[in-house]
RNA sequence: GGAGAGGUGGCCGAGUGGCCGAAGGCGCUCCCCUGCUAAGGGAGUAUGGGGGAAUACUCCAUCGAGGGUUCGAAUCCCUCCCUCUCCGCCA
């Protein structure tokens, strides 16, 4: 969420900035509401002050054995007024809050303009897209032919957008998770964490999935307030919710492997073939909690940490910076890594690395004490390192041969018990 | 699932209706003393919001969350959440 002070001081600026996202912020409506709020708050607080003073009076008078009936009479009038004002104030504050919660983050100045993914800007490329002297197959053809990728059984037991992996592919997915976690913990300085895969709505609010994106989540039936996580970002970033840490403890760097669950509401008909877009997929996620002045450097580091995985696997990719219209609700700036998929002859997203600056920290009240002893919001970042299901696809498609065998990338072989070809 | 105890400031911990935003201790910051990796003395030390030029002052809110009783609630009542102990069950 944005700083309400900034909204009050310079709503025009916020409105202009949000226009880059094609988000319309109604300045007049906001200012009117805030004016109402201010009046209601002033009145309410004056009445509260009066109530407090009179109550104190009563206490003292009683102690001296004086009669307090007259003052108590006056109080009932004050209390009536107070109740009315409190109700009004709560209502206005609720309205302001609703507006505030719907406002996306301000974009960093370096984010390019543009409406949708067509306007994302490529910033770098690594490797050469694989060339084959035969017709490259996609992962579905490769996987189903050997009986290792089974959408039919998954559909029977769960429905569409699920998969069953068997034998070597199940093993390779596990190997990829292990491989990624090893690199991030041993070489990049992240602490591995194991976290709940069900979270409460406060956590989803903290990272920005609620209230606006409830329909993208899976909610658990029953008494309890629990939702399946759409990404490990939710439980891990929420470590910080309501916490104050000392500046010395920053940066905090966590990496977690979790399954991720997404309803994919609104993506009907999109990527219906194969494992690209599933309701459930594995992901290794990096999260950093840093000081404000360090967050944009940290974003570059997270991006390179994600790149390392693809480089070690020897798979071509490119990096794009998302344009204004494609950048997520909470993010100030996002890089996507797009991996080359020979089966589609396209680069497809395999990682998303974002700097949320203080947007999530405000929502979850996550602060640190700086060198001067002042409290400040931390900055939060996250990046996929990487989406494991899509990495599996990328390995399959880029390392296939004419017979439909899949060669295991050298870096992954130790994690596959030395097996070189599937 | 059964029985009980509890959730207070960075931490520990007192506080059962007004003089409590909250004793005391620890920690931390500054000053004094001390010729030494110690001890002692003094002062300060929650967060958010309103007014204000103000890190002066002042008002409001906050003692797990939300309701209620009351002129007045950290303190009484209700609901919920969480933690701990014992028993049962269990991957």
Coordinates of C-alpha atoms (C1' of nucleotides) in Angstrom, one line a residue:
Chain A
X1 CA 0.0 0.0 0.0
X2 CA 1.1 3.5 -0.6
X3 CA 2.0 6.1 2.0
X4 CA -1.3 7.9 2.9
X5 CA 0.7 11.0 3.7
X6 CA 2.0 11.1 0.2
X7 CA -1.6 10.8 -1.0
X8 CA -2.6 13.7 1.1
X9 CA 0.3 15.9 0.3
X10 CA 0.4 15.3 -3.5
X11 CA -2.5 13.3 -4.8
X12 CA -1.9 14.7 -8.3
X13 CA 1.5 13.2 -8.4
X14 CA 0.2 9.8 -7.4
X15 CA -2.6 10.0 -10.0
X16 CA -0.1 10.9 -12.7
X17 CA 2.2 8.0 -11.7
X18 CA -0.6 5.5 -11.6
X19 CA -1.7 6.6 -15.1
X20 CA 1.4 4.8 -16.4
X21 CA -0.4 1.6 -15.3
X22 CA -3.7 2.8 -16.8
X23 CA -5.0 3.1 -13.3
X24 CA -7.4 5.9 -12.7
X25 CA -7.1 7.4 -9.3
X26 CA -10.0 9.8 -8.5
X27 CA -8.3 12.7 -6.8
X28 CA -11.4 14.7 -6.1
X29 CA -13.2 11.8 -4.6
X30 CA -10.2 11.0 -2.4
X31 CA -9.8 14.6 -1.2
X32 CA -13.4 15.0 -0.4
X33 CA -13.5 11.8 1.6
X34 CA -10.3 12.8 3.4
X35 CA -11.7 16.2 4.2
X36 CA -14.8 14.5 5.7
X37 CA -12.5 12.1 7.6
X38 CA -10.5 15.0 9.0
X39 CA -13.6 16.8 10.2
X40 CA -15.1 13.7 11.7
X41 CA -11.8 12.8 13.4
X42 CA -11.3 16.3 14.9
X43 CA -14.8 16.3 16.3
X44 CA -14.5 12.7 17.6
X45 CA -11.2 13.4 19.3
X46 CA -12.5 16.6 20.9
X47 CA -15.5 14.7 22.3
X48 CA -13.1 11.9 23.5
X49 CA -11.0 14.5 25.3
X50 CA -14.1 15.9 26.9
X51 CA -15.2 12.5 28.0
X52 CA -11.8 11.7 29.5
X53 CA -11.7 15.0 31.3
X54 CA -15.2 14.6 32.8
X55 CA -14.5 11.0 33.8
X56 CA -11.4 12.1 35.6
X57 CA -13.5 14.9 37.3
X58 CA -16.0 12.3 38.5
X59 CA -13.3 10.1 39.9
X60 CA -11.8 12.9 41.9
X61 CA -15.1 14.3 43.1
X62 CA -16.2 10.8 44.2
X63 CA -12.9 10.4 46.1
X64 CA -13.8 13.6 48.0
X65 CA -17.3 12.3 48.7
X66 CA -19.0 15.0 46.5
X67 CA -22.2 14.4 44.5
X68 CA -21.5 13.6 40.9
X69 CA -25.0 13.2 39.5
X70 CA -24.9 16.5 37.6
X71 CA -21.6 15.6 35.8
X72 CA -22.9 12.2 34.9
X73 CA -25.9 13.8 33.4
X74 CA -23.7 16.0 31.2
X75 CA -21.8 13.0 30.1
X76 CA -24.8 11.2 28.6
X77 CA -25.1 14.1 26.2
X78 CA -21.4 14.0 25.3
X79 CA -21.6 10.2 24.9
X80 CA -24.5 10.4 22.5
X81 CA -22.7 12.8 20.3
X82 CA -19.5 10.8 20.5
X83 CA -21.2 7.6 19.5
X84 CA -22.7 9.2 16.4
X85 CA -19.3 10.7 15.4
X86 CA -17.5 7.5 16.0
X87 CA -19.8 5.7 13.7
X88 CA -19.4 8.3 11.0
X89 CA -15.6 8.3 11.4
X90 CA -15.3 4.6 11.2
X91 CA -17.4 4.6 8.0
X92 CA -15.3 7.2 6.3
X93 CA -12.1 5.5 7.4
X94 CA -13.4 2.3 5.9
X95 CA -14.0 4.0 2.6
X96 CA -10.6 5.5 2.6
X97 CA -9.0 2.2 3.4
X98 CA -10.9 0.5 0.6
X99 CA -9.4 3.0 -1.8
X100 CA -6.0 2.7 -0.4
X101 CA -6.0 -1.1 -0.6
X102 CA -6.9 -1.0 -4.3
X103 CA -4.1 1.3 -5.3
X104 CA -1.1 -0.4 -7.0
X105 CA 2.5 0.5 -6.2
X106 CA 4.2 3.4 -7.9
X107 CA 6.6 2.3 -10.7
X108 CA 10.3 2.9 -10.6
X109 CA 11.4 5.6 -13.0
X110 CA 13.4 3.1 -15.0
X111 CA 10.3 1.0 -15.9
X112 CA 9.4 1.5 -19.6
X113 CA 6.0 2.7 -20.7
X114 CA 3.6 0.3 -22.4
X115 CA 0.3 -1.5 -22.1
X116 CA 1.1 -5.2 -22.1
X117 CA 3.8 -7.8 -22.5
X118 CA 4.4 -6.8 -26.1
X119 CA 6.0 -3.7 -24.7
X120 CA 8.3 -5.4 -22.3
X121 CA 12.0 -4.4 -23.1
X122 CA 14.7 -7.0 -23.5
X123 CA 17.7 -6.2 -21.5
X124 CA 20.0 -9.2 -22.2
X125 CA 20.3 -12.6 -23.8
X126 CA 22.3 -15.6 -22.8
X127 CA 23.1 -18.6 -24.9
X128 CA 21.9 -19.6 -28.4
X129 CA 18.4 -21.1 -28.9
X130 CA 18.9 -24.8 -29.5
X131 CA 19.0 -25.9 -33.1
X132 CA 18.1 -29.5 -34.1
X133 CA 18.5 -31.3 -37.4
X134 CA 15.2 -32.9 -36.8
X135 CA 11.7 -31.6 -35.9
X136 CA 11.9 -30.7 -32.2
X137 CA 9.1 -32.1 -30.1
X138 CA 7.4 -30.4 -27.2
X139 CA 7.6 -31.7 -23.7
X140 CA 4.1 -33.2 -23.9
X141 CA 5.1 -35.4 -26.9
X142 CA 8.4 -36.3 -25.3
X143 CA 6.9 -37.1 -21.9
X144 CA 3.8 -38.9 -23.0
X145 CA 5.6 -41.1 -25.5
X146 CA 7.7 -42.6 -22.7
X147 CA 4.7 -42.8 -20.3
X148 CA 6.4 -40.4 -17.8
X149 CA 4.1 -37.5 -18.2
X150 CA 0.4 -38.4 -17.7
X151 CA -2.3 -35.7 -18.0
X152 CA -5.1 -38.3 -18.4
X153 CA -4.6 -39.8 -15.0
X154 CA -4.2 -36.3 -13.5
X155 CA -7.4 -35.2 -15.1
X156 CA -9.2 -38.3 -13.7
X157 CA -8.0 -37.7 -10.1
X158 CA -8.1 -33.9 -10.1
X159 CA -9.2 -32.3 -13.3
X160 CA -7.6 -30.1 -15.9
X161 CA -4.3 -28.3 -15.3
X162 CA -2.7 -31.0 -13.3
X163 CA -0.1 -33.6 -14.2
X164 CA 1.2 -36.9 -12.9
X165 CA 4.9 -37.4 -13.4
X166 CA 6.4 -40.9 -13.4
X167 CA 9.8 -42.4 -13.0
X168 CA 12.7 -40.4 -14.5
X169 CA 10.7 -37.2 -14.9
X170 CA 9.5 -37.3 -11.3
X171 CA 13.1 -37.9 -10.3
X172 CA 14.4 -35.1 -12.5
X173 CA 11.9 -32.6 -10.9
X174 CA 13.2 -33.6 -7.5
X175 CA 16.8 -33.3 -8.7
X176 CA 16.1 -29.8 -10.1
X177 CA 14.7 -28.6 -6.7
X178 CA 17.8 -30.0 -4.9
X179 CA 20.1 -28.5 -7.5
X180 CA 18.6 -25.0 -7.2
X181 CA 18.5 -25.0 -3.4
X182 CA 22.1 -26.1 -3.2
X183 CA 23.2 -23.2 -5.5
X184 CA 21.2 -20.6 -3.6
X185 CA 22.3 -21.7 -0.2
X186 CA 25.9 -22.6 -0.8
X187 CA 26.8 -20.0 -3.4
X188 CA 24.4 -17.1 -3.0
X189 CA 24.1 -16.9 0.8
X190 CA 20.4 -17.7 1.2
X191 CA 19.0 -19.5 4.2
X192 CA 16.8 -22.4 3.3
X193 CA 13.4 -22.4 5.0
X194 CA 10.5 -24.8 5.1
X195 CA 7.2 -23.1 5.5
X196 CA 3.4 -23.7 5.7
X197 CA 1.7 -24.2 2.4
X198 CA -1.6 -23.0 3.9
X199 CA -1.7 -19.4 5.1
X200 CA -4.3 -17.1 6.7
X201 CA -5.9 -14.1 5.0
X202 CA -3.7 -11.7 7.0
X203 CA -0.7 -13.1 5.3
X204 CA -2.3 -12.9 1.8
X205 CA -3.2 -9.3 2.6
X206 CA 0.4 -8.6 3.6
X207 CA 1.9 -9.6 0.3
X208 CA -1.0 -8.1 -1.7
X209 CA -3.0 -11.0 -3.0
X210 CA -6.0 -9.9 -0.9
X211 CA -8.3 -8.2 -1.1
X212 CA -8.0 -7.6 -4.8
X213 CA -6.9 -11.0 -6.1
X214 CA -9.0 -13.4 -4.1
X215 CA -10.4 -15.1 -7.2
X216 CA -6.8 -16.2 -8.2
X217 CA -6.4 -18.1 -4.9
X218 CA -7.6 -21.5 -3.7
X219 CA -9.5 -21.3 -0.4
X220 CA -9.8 -24.2 2.0
X221 CA -13.4 -25.1 2.9
X222 CA -14.3 -25.2 6.6
X223 CA -14.2 -23.2 9.7
X224 CA -10.6 -22.1 9.4
X225 CA -9.3 -19.1 7.6
X226 CA -6.8 -20.9 5.3
X227 CA -5.7 -20.5 1.7
X228 CA -3.3 -22.5 -0.4
X229 CA -0.2 -20.5 -1.2
X230 CA 0.2 -19.2 -4.7
X231 CA 3.9 -18.8 -4.1
X232 CA 6.4 -19.1 -1.2
X233 CA 6.7 -15.4 -1.3
X234 CA 3.5 -15.3 0.9
X235 CA 4.6 -17.3 3.9
X236 CA 8.3 -16.3 3.7
X237 CA 7.8 -12.5 3.3
X238 CA 5.2 -12.7 6.1
X239 CA 8.0 -13.8 8.5
X240 CA 8.3 -10.0 8.8
X241 CA 4.7 -9.1 9.5
X242 CA 4.4 -7.0 12.6
X243 CA 8.1 -7.3 13.3
X244 CA 10.8 -4.8 14.0
X245 CA 14.4 -5.9 13.3
X246 CA 17.6 -4.1 13.9
X247 CA 19.4 -2.8 10.9
X248 CA 22.3 -5.1 11.7
X249 CA 20.2 -8.1 10.9
X250 CA 19.6 -6.9 7.3
X251 CA 19.7 -8.1 4.6
X252 CA 17.7 -11.2 5.3
X253 CA 17.9 -13.8 2.5
X254 CA 15.6 -16.8 2.4
X255 CA 15.1 -19.5 -0.1
X256 CA 12.2 -22.0 0.0
X257 CA 10.9 -24.8 -2.1
X258 CA 7.1 -25.1 -2.1
X259 CA 4.3 -26.2 -4.3
X260 CA 2.3 -23.3 -5.6
X261 CA -1.4 -23.3 -6.2
X262 CA -3.2 -21.0 -8.6
X263 CA -6.8 -21.0 -9.7
X264 CA -5.9 -19.5 -13.1
X265 CA -9.3 -17.8 -13.2
X266 CA -9.4 -15.7 -16.3
X267 CA -6.9 -17.7 -18.2
X268 CA -9.3 -20.1 -19.8
X269 CA -8.0 -21.5 -23.0
X270 CA -4.5 -20.1 -22.4
X271 CA -1.6 -22.6 -22.4
X272 CA -4.0 -25.5 -22.1
X273 CA -1.5 -28.0 -23.5
X274 CA 1.1 -29.4 -21.3
X275 CA 2.7 -28.3 -18.0
X276 CA 3.1 -24.6 -18.8
X277 CA 0.2 -23.4 -16.8
X278 CA -1.0 -25.7 -13.9
X279 CA -3.1 -25.3 -10.8
X280 CA -0.2 -26.9 -8.9
X281 CA 3.5 -26.5 -9.6
X282 CA 6.8 -26.6 -7.7
X283 CA 8.9 -23.5 -7.3
X284 CA 12.1 -22.5 -5.6
X285 CA 11.6 -18.9 -4.4
X286 CA 14.1 -16.4 -3.1
X287 CA 13.1 -13.6 -0.8
X288 CA 15.1 -10.7 0.5
X289 CA 14.4 -8.2 3.2
X290 CA 16.7 -5.2 2.8
X291 CA 17.3 -1.6 3.8
X292 CA 15.5 0.9 1.4
X293 CA 18.7 2.2 0.0
X294 CA 19.9 -1.2 -1.0
X295 CA 16.8 -2.6 -2.7
X296 CA 17.5 -1.8 -6.3
X297 CA 21.0 -3.3 -6.1
X298 CA 19.4 -6.3 -4.4
X299 CA 17.0 -6.7 -7.4
X300 CA 19.9 -7.0 -9.8
X301 CA 21.5 -9.6 -7.5
X302 CA 18.3 -11.7 -7.3
X303 CA 17.9 -11.6 -11.0
X304 CA 21.5 -12.8 -11.5
X305 CA 20.9 -15.5 -8.8
X306 CA 18.1 -16.8 -10.9
X307 CA 20.1 -16.5 -14.1
X308 CA 22.8 -18.6 -12.6
X309 CA 20.5 -21.6 -12.5
X310 CA 19.8 -21.4 -16.3
X311 CA 23.4 -20.8 -17.1
X312 CA 24.5 -23.9 -15.1
X313 CA 21.9 -25.9 -16.9
X314 CA 23.1 -24.5 -20.2
X315 CA 19.7 -23.3 -21.5
X316 CA 19.3 -20.1 -23.5
X317 CA 17.2 -17.4 -22.1
X318 CA 16.6 -13.7 -22.2
X319 CA 15.9 -11.1 -19.6
X320 CA 13.1 -8.5 -20.0
X321 CA 12.1 -5.7 -17.8
X322 CA 8.3 -5.6 -17.6
X323 CA 6.7 -2.4 -19.0
X324 CA 4.3 -0.3 -16.9
X325 CA 1.2 -2.1 -17.9
X326 CA 2.6 -5.6 -17.3
X327 CA 4.2 -5.0 -13.9
X328 CA 2.4 -6.6 -11.0
X329 CA 0.2 -4.8 -8.6
X330 CA 2.7 -4.6 -5.7
X331 CA 5.9 -4.3 -7.7
X332 CA 7.9 -1.2 -8.4
X333 CA 10.0 -3.0 -11.0
X334 CA 10.1 -6.5 -12.3
X335 CA 12.5 -8.5 -14.4
X336 CA 11.3 -11.7 -16.1
X337 CA 13.6 -14.4 -17.2
X338 CA 12.3 -16.1 -20.3
X339 CA 13.7 -19.5 -21.2
X340 CA 13.9 -20.8 -24.8
X341 CA 11.4 -23.6 -25.5
X342 CA 12.2 -25.4 -28.8
X343 CA 8.7 -27.0 -28.7
X344 CA 7.1 -23.6 -29.0
X345 CA 10.1 -21.9 -30.7
X346 CA 9.5 -19.1 -28.2
X347 CA 10.9 -17.6 -25.0
X348 CA 8.6 -18.3 -22.1
X349 CA 8.6 -16.9 -18.6
X350 CA 10.5 -19.1 -16.1
X351 CA 11.2 -16.5 -13.4
X352 CA 10.0 -13.2 -12.1
X353 CA 12.1 -11.0 -9.9
X354 CA 10.5 -8.0 -8.3
X355 CA 11.4 -5.1 -6.0
X356 CA 8.3 -4.3 -4.0
X357 CA 10.1 -1.5 -2.1
X358 CA 8.0 -0.5 0.9
X359 CA 4.6 -1.5 -0.6
X360 CA 4.3 -4.9 1.2
X361 CA 6.2 -3.6 4.3
X362 CA 3.4 -1.0 4.8
X363 CA 0.7 -3.6 4.4
X364 CA 2.3 -5.9 6.9
X365 CA 3.9 -3.3 9.1
X366 CA 7.5 -4.6 8.8
X367 CA 10.1 -2.3 10.0
X368 CA 13.7 -2.0 11.1
X369 CA 15.6 0.3 13.4
X370 CA 18.1 2.4 11.4
X371 CA 21.5 3.6 12.6
X372 CA 19.9 6.7 14.2
X373 CA 17.4 4.6 16.1
X374 CA 14.5 5.6 13.9
X375 CA 11.9 3.1 12.7
X376 CA 11.7 2.7 8.9
X377 CA 9.8 0.3 6.6
X378 CA 12.0 -2.4 5.2
X379 CA 12.0 -3.1 1.5
X380 CA 11.0 -6.6 0.3
X381 CA 12.0 -8.4 -2.9
X382 CA 11.4 -11.8 -4.3
X383 CA 12.4 -13.8 -7.3
X384 CA 11.7 -17.3 -8.6
X385 CA 14.8 -19.3 -8.7
X386 CA 13.2 -21.0 -10.6
X387 CA 9.8 -22.2 -11.5
X388 CA 10.6 -25.9 -11.3
X389 CA 7.9 -27.3 -13.6
X390 CA 8.8 -25.0 -16.4
X391 CA 12.5 -25.7 -15.8
X392 CA 11.8 -29.4 -16.3
X393 CA 10.0 -28.6 -19.5
X394 CA 13.0 -26.5 -20.6
X395 CA 15.4 -29.3 -19.9
X396 CA 13.3 -31.8 -21.8
X397 CA 12.8 -29.7 -24.9
X398 CA 16.4 -28.3 -25.1
X399 CA 18.1 -31.6 -24.4
X400 CA 16.1 -33.9 -26.6
X401 CA 17.6 -36.0 -29.4
X402 CA 16.2 -37.4 -32.6
X403 CA 15.0 -40.6 -30.8
X404 CA 13.2 -38.7 -28.2
X405 CA 15.7 -39.3 -25.5
X406 CA 16.4 -36.6 -23.0
X407 CA 20.0 -35.9 -22.1
X408 CA 20.7 -34.8 -18.5
X409 CA 22.5 -31.5 -18.3
X410 CA 26.0 -32.1 -16.9
X411 CA 25.4 -29.9 -13.8
X412 CA 22.3 -32.0 -13.0
X413 CA 23.9 -35.4 -13.4
X414 CA 25.2 -35.6 -9.8
X415 CA 21.6 -35.0 -8.6
X416 CA 20.4 -37.8 -10.8
X417 CA 22.7 -40.5 -9.5
X418 CA 25.0 -40.0 -12.5
X419 CA 22.4 -40.9 -15.1
X420 CA 23.3 -39.1 -18.4
X421 CA 20.4 -40.0 -20.7
X422 CA 16.7 -40.7 -20.0
Chain B
rG1 C1' -10.6 -34.5 21.8
rG2 C1' -10.6 -33.7 27.7
rA3 C1' -8.7 -30.6 32.1
rG4 C1' -6.0 -26.3 33.5
rA5 C1' -2.8 -21.7 33.1
rG6 C1' -1.6 -17.6 30.4
rG7 C1' -1.1 -13.5 26.3
rU8 C1' 1.1 -6.1 29.2
rG9 C1' 6.5 -1.5 26.3
rG10 C1' 13.2 -4.2 22.7
rC11 C1' 13.1 -8.3 26.7
rC12 C1' 11.6 -10.1 31.7
rG13 C1' 7.7 -8.7 34.8
rA14 C1' 4.0 -5.9 38.4
rG15 C1' -0.7 -4.2 37.9
rU16 C1' -8.7 -6.7 39.4
rG17 C1' -12.6 -0.2 37.9
rG18 C1' -10.5 6.3 38.0
rC19 C1' -4.3 9.4 40.5
rC20 C1' -1.9 3.6 34.7
rG21 C1' 0.8 4.7 28.6
rA22 C1' 1.4 1.6 32.5
rA23 C1' 5.8 0.1 38.9
rG24 C1' 10.4 -2.6 39.1
rG25 C1' 14.4 -5.1 36.6
rC26 C1' 17.3 -6.1 32.2
rG27 C1' 19.0 -4.1 27.7
rC28 C1' 20.1 0.4 25.0
rU29 C1' 21.6 6.0 24.6
rC30 C1' 23.9 10.3 26.7
rC31 C1' 26.5 12.6 30.9
rC32 C1' 29.5 12.2 35.6
rC33 C1' 33.0 9.4 38.4
rU34 C1' 36.8 5.8 38.1
rG35 C1' 44.0 5.1 35.4
rC36 C1' 41.4 0.4 33.0
rU37 C1' 38.9 -5.1 29.7
rA38 C1' 35.0 -4.2 36.3
rA39 C1' 32.0 -1.3 39.5
rG40 C1' 29.2 3.2 40.9
rG41 C1' 26.0 7.8 40.3
rG42 C1' 22.4 10.8 37.2
rA43 C1' 19.1 11.5 33.0
rG44 C1' 16.6 9.5 28.9
rU45 C1' 14.3 5.3 26.3
rA46 C1' 6.7 2.5 22.9
rU47 C1' 3.9 3.0 18.3
rG48 C1' 0.4 5.4 15.1
rG49 C1' -2.6 9.7 14.2
rG50 C1' -4.6 15.1 14.8
rG51 C1' -3.2 20.4 15.8
rG52 C1' 1.6 23.1 15.4
rA53 C1' 7.4 25.9 11.8
rA54 C1' 9.0 22.5 15.5
rU55 C1' 12.9 16.1 17.1
rA56 C1' 8.8 22.4 21.9
rC57 C1' 4.1 21.7 23.5
rU58 C1' -0.7 19.4 23.3
rC59 C1' -4.9 16.2 22.2
rC60 C1' -6.6 11.2 20.5
rA61 C1' -5.9 5.9 20.0
rU62 C1' -3.3 1.4 21.3
rC63 C1' -1.9 -3.6 27.4
rG64 C1' -3.5 -10.8 21.6
rA65 C1' -8.2 -9.5 18.2
rG66 C1' -13.3 -8.1 18.0
rG67 C1' -17.7 -6.9 20.7
rG68 C1' -20.2 -5.6 25.5
rU69 C1' -21.1 -3.5 30.7
rU70 C1' -19.8 1.5 32.9
rC71 C1' -19.7 8.5 33.6
rG72 C1' -14.8 5.9 33.3
rA73 C1' -11.8 -0.7 31.4
rA74 C1' -5.0 -3.3 30.9
rU75 C1' -8.4 -4.4 35.1
rC76 C1' -15.4 -6.9 34.7
rC77 C1' -18.5 -10.0 30.8
rC78 C1' -18.9 -12.5 25.8
rU79 C1' -16.7 -14.5 21.2
rC80 C1' -12.4 -15.6 18.5
rC81 C1' -7.0 -16.4 17.8
rC82 C1' -2.4 -17.9 19.9
rU83 C1' 1.1 -20.0 23.6
rC84 C1' 2.2 -23.3 27.6
rU85 C1' 1.2 -27.8 31.1
rC86 C1' -1.1 -32.6 32.0
rC87 C1' -4.2 -36.7 29.8
rG88 C1' -5.9 -39.1 25.3
rC89 C1' -4.9 -39.9 20.1
rC90 C1' -1.5 -39.8 16.1
rA91 C1' 2.3 -39.0 10.7

